[in-house]
Each structure stands twice: as C-alpha cells, then as structure tokens.
Amino acid sequence: MHVMAGLLRDADGRVLLAQRPPGKHLAGMWEFPGGKREPGETPLAALARELREELGVTLQHAEPLVALPWNYGGHELLLDAWRVEAWIGEPRPLEGQALQWQLPALVDMAILTPADRPILQTLIEACSAA
Ligand code: CDP
C-alpha cells in the first residue's frame, strides 16, 4: 500500500507529530500525520485529504522528501513523505489523537513508528544540509 506522510514545520523549525489512537496498528506510537492513498488519488490529493481529515488544515504547497519501503511482518507499505511548506489553518487533533511539535533532532526515535524513523533521519540530514 502507498501511505502518505506530511512533515509540517512551525516557525521555530519544529515538526508536527501525531500519536496513533488506541485500537489501531501501532497504537500509542508517534508518526508524521498521514494515511493510505486511495485508488485513483494522486499522492498530493491523498496527502491533502489526510491532512484535512486528521488535522483540519488545507494543504497549499508540498514538496516530496523521500519515499521508503517498509515491511510490517507481512504488510508492505511505501511511506511517501512530503515536506508541507504551506497550509491554511491551525492543526487540530480531529481524530482524538495527541499532537506535539518537536525539533527534529530532539525526537526520540524510540517513540516513532518504525517506518517513520528513516523519514525523520532524512529530514534531519536535509535540514543540516540546508
Ligand atoms: O489513515 P489510514 O487508515 O488511511 O491509514 P493508517 O492506518 O493511519 O496507516 C496505514 C499504515 O501505514 C499503518 O500500518 C500505519 O502504521 C502506517 N503508517 C506509518 O507507518 N507511518 C505513518 N506516518 C502513517 C502510517
């Protein structure tokens, strides 16, 4: 499956993380907001829909960062991470999930869903190269 993830940064360079709700796969772990692309959707449309559904924000501009495959013991996914450069609205936890803003370099990898760890690493490297 093709899973979209959005990397939103605030004015201080902190990135937005969402906690997976109880009852879902990897409940309690933190991830970049996003979800599965539906058939017929472009990646960008899927990302925009997920950000609207989960956070209530309207995507204005995003750039692809990296797409990495992951295998959760049988279910394979491609985690397609985009830097969300501009959006409208204040992110709100519309699905009951906790949210936090954190500087990428200070995120404890252990709290992240495993597939998101190499995405964070790529973001940190991109930030330090900028
Ligand atoms: O929101 P939707 O139900 O479409 O998707 P999801 O259940 O949140 O995510 C689908 C799969 O992608 C699950 O196995 C999640 O653990 C995984 N995922 C991930 O590893 N990292 C993300 N940032 C988002 C989803």
mmCIF file of N, CA, C and O in Angstrom, residues 26-77:
data_model
loop_
_atom_site.group_PDB
_atom_site.id
_atom_site.type_symbol
_atom_site.label_atom_id
_atom_site.label_comp_id
_atom_site.label_asym_id
_atom_site.label_seq_id
_atom_site.Cartn_x
_atom_site.Cartn_y
_atom_site.Cartn_z
ATOM 1 N N LEU A 26 -0.078 -0.247 15.788
ATOM 2 C CA LEU A 26 0.964 0.578 16.405
ATOM 3 C C LEU A 26 0.385 1.701 17.277
ATOM 4 O O LEU A 26 0.934 2.804 17.341
ATOM 5 N N ALA A 27 -0.724 1.405 17.939
ATOM 6 C CA ALA A 27 -1.371 2.383 18.829
ATOM 7 C C ALA A 27 -0.367 2.919 19.850
ATOM 8 O O ALA A 27 0.441 2.164 20.391
ATOM 9 N N GLY A 28 -0.444 4.221 20.104
ATOM 10 C CA GLY A 28 0.413 4.838 21.116
ATOM 11 C C GLY A 28 1.735 5.343 20.570
ATOM 12 O O GLY A 28 2.388 6.171 21.192
ATOM 13 N N MET A 29 2.122 4.846 19.394
ATOM 14 C CA MET A 29 3.380 5.338 18.816
ATOM 15 C C MET A 29 3.098 6.631 18.055
ATOM 16 O O MET A 29 1.967 6.939 17.705
ATOM 17 N N TRP A 30 4.169 7.383 17.822
ATOM 18 C CA TRP A 30 4.043 8.688 17.156
ATOM 19 C C TRP A 30 4.473 8.559 15.697
ATOM 20 O O TRP A 30 5.368 7.770 15.374
ATOM 21 N N GLU A 31 3.842 9.370 14.862
ATOM 22 C CA GLU A 31 4.125 9.306 13.423
ATOM 23 C C GLU A 31 3.929 10.692 12.818
ATOM 24 O O GLU A 31 3.347 11.579 13.436
ATOM 25 N N PHE A 32 4.364 10.830 11.597
ATOM 26 C CA PHE A 32 4.007 12.016 10.830
ATOM 27 C C PHE A 32 2.582 11.814 10.336
ATOM 28 O O PHE A 32 2.222 10.713 9.887
ATOM 29 N N PRO A 33 1.738 12.844 10.434
ATOM 30 C CA PRO A 33 0.338 12.673 10.050
ATOM 31 C C PRO A 33 0.209 12.197 8.603
ATOM 32 O O PRO A 33 0.977 12.619 7.731
ATOM 33 N N GLY A 34 -0.767 11.351 8.366
ATOM 34 C CA GLY A 34 -0.983 10.868 7.000
ATOM 35 C C GLY A 34 -1.820 9.615 7.006
ATOM 36 O O GLY A 34 -2.516 9.322 7.976
ATOM 37 N N GLY A 35 -1.762 8.888 5.902
ATOM 38 C CA GLY A 35 -2.536 7.652 5.792
ATOM 39 C C GLY A 35 -2.534 7.142 4.367
ATOM 40 O O GLY A 35 -1.844 7.690 3.499
ATOM 41 N N LYS A 36 -3.331 6.121 4.147
ATOM 42 C CA LYS A 36 -3.312 5.398 2.878
ATOM 43 C C LYS A 36 -3.859 6.214 1.711
ATOM 44 O O LYS A 36 -4.889 6.866 1.840
ATOM 45 N N ARG A 37 -3.177 6.113 0.597
ATOM 46 C CA ARG A 37 -3.700 6.686 -0.648
ATOM 47 C C ARG A 37 -4.794 5.773 -1.173
ATOM 48 O O ARG A 37 -4.648 4.556 -1.174
ATOM 49 N N GLU A 38 -5.886 6.366 -1.611
ATOM 50 C CA GLU A 38 -6.995 5.572 -2.141
ATOM 51 C C GLU A 38 -6.855 5.427 -3.648
ATOM 52 O O GLU A 38 -6.198 6.247 -4.297
ATOM 53 N N PRO A 39 -7.463 4.365 -4.204
ATOM 54 C CA PRO A 39 -7.347 4.144 -5.653
ATOM 55 C C PRO A 39 -7.813 5.378 -6.427
ATOM 56 O O PRO A 39 -8.821 5.979 -6.082
ATOM 57 N N GLY A 40 -7.055 5.745 -7.440
ATOM 58 C CA GLY A 40 -7.442 6.873 -8.288
ATOM 59 C C GLY A 40 -6.973 8.228 -7.783
ATOM 60 O O GLY A 40 -7.071 9.215 -8.508
ATOM 61 N N GLU A 41 -6.476 8.278 -6.541
ATOM 62 C CA GLU A 41 -5.990 9.547 -6.000
ATOM 63 C C GLU A 41 -4.537 9.767 -6.386
ATOM 64 O O GLU A 41 -3.746 8.812 -6.354
ATOM 65 N N THR A 42 -4.176 10.985 -6.684
ATOM 66 C CA THR A 42 -2.752 11.288 -6.824
ATOM 67 C C THR A 42 -2.152 11.342 -5.417
ATOM 68 O O THR A 42 -2.876 11.550 -4.432
ATOM 69 N N PRO A 43 -0.834 11.174 -5.302
ATOM 70 C CA PRO A 43 -0.211 11.286 -3.977
ATOM 71 C C PRO A 43 -0.529 12.615 -3.278
ATOM 72 O O PRO A 43 -0.872 12.633 -2.090
ATOM 73 N N LEU A 44 -0.460 13.696 -4.035
ATOM 74 C CA LEU A 44 -0.703 15.012 -3.435
ATOM 75 C C LEU A 44 -2.159 15.144 -2.964
ATOM 76 O O LEU A 44 -2.429 15.693 -1.888
ATOM 77 N N ALA A 45 -3.099 14.626 -3.757
ATOM 78 C CA ALA A 45 -4.515 14.692 -3.355
ATOM 79 C C ALA A 45 -4.737 13.847 -2.108
ATOM 80 O O ALA A 45 -5.504 14.231 -1.213
ATOM 81 N N ALA A 46 -4.070 12.698 -2.036
ATOM 82 C CA ALA A 46 -4.219 11.836 -0.855
ATOM 83 C C ALA A 46 -3.648 12.532 0.376
ATOM 84 O O ALA A 46 -4.249 12.504 1.454
ATOM 85 N N LEU A 47 -2.492 13.164 0.211
ATOM 86 C CA LEU A 47 -1.881 13.877 1.333
ATOM 87 C C LEU A 47 -2.809 15.006 1.797
ATOM 88 O O LEU A 47 -3.051 15.170 3.002
ATOM 89 N N ALA A 48 -3.344 15.764 0.845
ATOM 90 C CA ALA A 48 -4.240 16.874 1.191
ATOM 91 C C ALA A 48 -5.472 16.343 1.931
ATOM 92 O O ALA A 48 -5.901 16.922 2.941
ATOM 93 N N ARG A 49 -6.041 15.247 1.474
ATOM 94 C CA ARG A 49 -7.226 14.686 2.129
ATOM 95 C C ARG A 49 -6.905 14.240 3.551
ATOM 96 O O ARG A 49 -7.647 14.526 4.500
ATOM 97 N N GLU A 50 -5.797 13.532 3.720
ATOM 98 C CA GLU A 50 -5.435 13.052 5.065
ATOM 99 C C GLU A 50 -5.200 14.221 6.024
ATOM 100 O O GLU A 50 -5.604 14.163 7.189
ATOM 101 N N LEU A 51 -4.551 15.274 5.548
ATOM 102 C CA LEU A 51 -4.274 16.416 6.440
ATOM 103 C C LEU A 51 -5.570 17.143 6.801
ATOM 104 O O LEU A 51 -5.726 17.641 7.924
ATOM 105 N N ARG A 52 -6.504 17.163 5.846
ATOM 106 C CA ARG A 52 -7.806 17.781 6.129
ATOM 107 C C ARG A 52 -8.578 16.930 7.147
ATOM 108 O O ARG A 52 -9.106 17.441 8.119
ATOM 109 N N GLU A 53 -8.595 15.615 6.937
ATOM 110 C CA GLU A 53 -9.354 14.727 7.826
ATOM 111 C C GLU A 53 -8.765 14.668 9.228
ATOM 112 O O GLU A 53 -9.492 14.665 10.218
ATOM 113 N N GLU A 54 -7.444 14.597 9.313
ATOM 114 C CA GLU A 54 -6.811 14.381 10.624
ATOM 115 C C GLU A 54 -6.560 15.672 11.388
ATOM 116 O O GLU A 54 -6.599 15.678 12.613
ATOM 117 N N LEU A 55 -6.268 16.746 10.653
ATOM 118 C CA LEU A 55 -5.809 17.975 11.307
ATOM 119 C C LEU A 55 -6.675 19.196 11.002
ATOM 120 O O LEU A 55 -6.492 20.245 11.606
ATOM 121 N N GLY A 56 -7.560 19.074 10.030
ATOM 122 C CA GLY A 56 -8.407 20.204 9.665
ATOM 123 C C GLY A 56 -7.677 21.319 8.939
ATOM 124 O O GLY A 56 -8.142 22.457 8.930
ATOM 125 N N VAL A 57 -6.539 21.011 8.339
ATOM 126 C CA VAL A 57 -5.806 22.052 7.618
ATOM 127 C C VAL A 57 -5.936 21.842 6.098
ATOM 128 O O VAL A 57 -6.159 20.727 5.636
ATOM 129 N N THR A 58 -5.805 22.937 5.375
ATOM 130 C CA THR A 58 -5.852 22.901 3.913
ATOM 131 C C THR A 58 -4.441 23.012 3.372
ATOM 132 O O THR A 58 -3.739 23.997 3.625
ATOM 133 N N LEU A 59 -4.034 21.985 2.661
ATOM 134 C CA LEU A 59 -2.683 21.961 2.082
ATOM 135 C C LEU A 59 -2.575 22.972 0.943
ATOM 136 O O LEU A 59 -3.439 23.029 0.070
ATOM 137 N N GLN A 60 -1.521 23.767 0.963
ATOM 138 C CA GLN A 60 -1.299 24.714 -0.130
ATOM 139 C C GLN A 60 -0.093 24.363 -0.979
ATOM 140 O O GLN A 60 -0.104 24.525 -2.181
ATOM 141 N N HIS A 61 0.981 23.910 -0.317
ATOM 142 C CA HIS A 61 2.192 23.610 -1.076
ATOM 143 C C HIS A 61 2.989 22.530 -0.362
ATOM 144 O O HIS A 61 3.219 22.626 0.842
ATOM 145 N N ALA A 62 3.372 21.494 -1.106
ATOM 146 C CA ALA A 62 4.193 20.422 -0.518
ATOM 147 C C ALA A 62 5.204 19.956 -1.551
ATOM 148 O O ALA A 62 4.963 20.024 -2.760
ATOM 149 N N GLU A 63 6.346 19.508 -1.053
ATOM 150 C CA GLU A 63 7.417 19.006 -1.918
ATOM 151 C C GLU A 63 7.798 17.609 -1.434
ATOM 152 O O GLU A 63 7.949 17.392 -0.222
ATOM 153 N N PRO A 64 8.001 16.676 -2.375
ATOM 154 C CA PRO A 64 8.383 15.328 -1.940
ATOM 155 C C PRO A 64 9.751 15.328 -1.252
ATOM 156 O O PRO A 64 10.671 16.003 -1.711
ATOM 157 N N LEU A 65 9.857 14.608 -0.149
ATOM 158 C CA LEU A 65 11.146 14.491 0.546
ATOM 159 C C LEU A 65 11.782 13.145 0.215
ATOM 160 O O LEU A 65 12.864 13.085 -0.361
ATOM 161 N N VAL A 66 11.087 12.065 0.574
ATOM 162 C CA VAL A 66 11.630 10.730 0.318
ATOM 163 C C VAL A 66 10.489 9.719 0.438
ATOM 164 O O VAL A 66 9.537 9.933 1.184
ATOM 165 N N ALA A 67 10.578 8.648 -0.326
ATOM 166 C CA ALA A 67 9.603 7.555 -0.210
ATOM 167 C C ALA A 67 10.391 6.286 0.069
ATOM 168 O O ALA A 67 11.283 5.920 -0.696
ATOM 169 N N LEU A 68 10.073 5.643 1.191
ATOM 170 C CA LEU A 68 10.847 4.474 1.610
ATOM 171 C C LEU A 68 9.923 3.288 1.863
ATOM 172 O O LEU A 68 8.880 3.431 2.504
ATOM 173 N N PRO A 69 10.323 2.101 1.389
ATOM 174 C CA PRO A 69 9.513 0.908 1.642
ATOM 175 C C PRO A 69 9.695 0.425 3.070
ATOM 176 O O PRO A 69 10.748 0.649 3.678
ATOM 177 N N TRP A 70 8.662 -0.196 3.591
ATOM 178 C CA TRP A 70 8.733 -0.791 4.928
ATOM 179 C C TRP A 70 7.895 -2.050 4.930
ATOM 180 O O TRP A 70 6.908 -2.136 4.191
ATOM 181 N N ASN A 71 8.283 -3.013 5.715
ATOM 182 C CA ASN A 71 7.520 -4.246 5.813
ATOM 183 C C ASN A 71 7.216 -4.522 7.280
ATOM 184 O O ASN A 71 8.122 -4.794 8.061
ATOM 185 N N TYR A 72 5.929 -4.412 7.631
ATOM 186 C CA TYR A 72 5.493 -4.732 8.988
ATOM 187 C C TYR A 72 5.065 -6.193 9.015
ATOM 188 O O TYR A 72 3.874 -6.498 8.994
ATOM 189 N N GLY A 73 6.055 -7.100 9.041
ATOM 190 C CA GLY A 73 5.752 -8.516 9.137
ATOM 191 C C GLY A 73 4.616 -8.952 8.243
ATOM 192 O O GLY A 73 3.569 -9.372 8.729
ATOM 193 N N GLY A 74 4.787 -8.797 6.944
ATOM 194 C CA GLY A 74 3.752 -9.272 6.023
ATOM 195 C C GLY A 74 3.024 -8.150 5.342
ATOM 196 O O GLY A 74 2.699 -8.264 4.183
ATOM 197 N N HIS A 75 2.728 -7.035 6.045
ATOM 198 C CA HIS A 75 2.101 -5.968 5.267
ATOM 199 C C HIS A 75 3.122 -4.910 4.876
ATOM 200 O O HIS A 75 3.804 -4.331 5.682
ATOM 201 N N GLU A 76 3.229 -4.803 3.561
ATOM 202 C CA GLU A 76 4.263 -3.937 2.992
ATOM 203 C C GLU A 76 3.681 -2.574 2.676
ATOM 204 O O GLU A 76 2.546 -2.480 2.209
ATOM 205 N N LEU A 77 4.469 -1.560 2.933
ATOM 206 C CA LEU A 77 3.994 -0.238 2.543
ATOM 207 C C LEU A 77 5.134 0.599 1.978
ATOM 208 O O LEU A 77 6.313 0.330 2.227
#
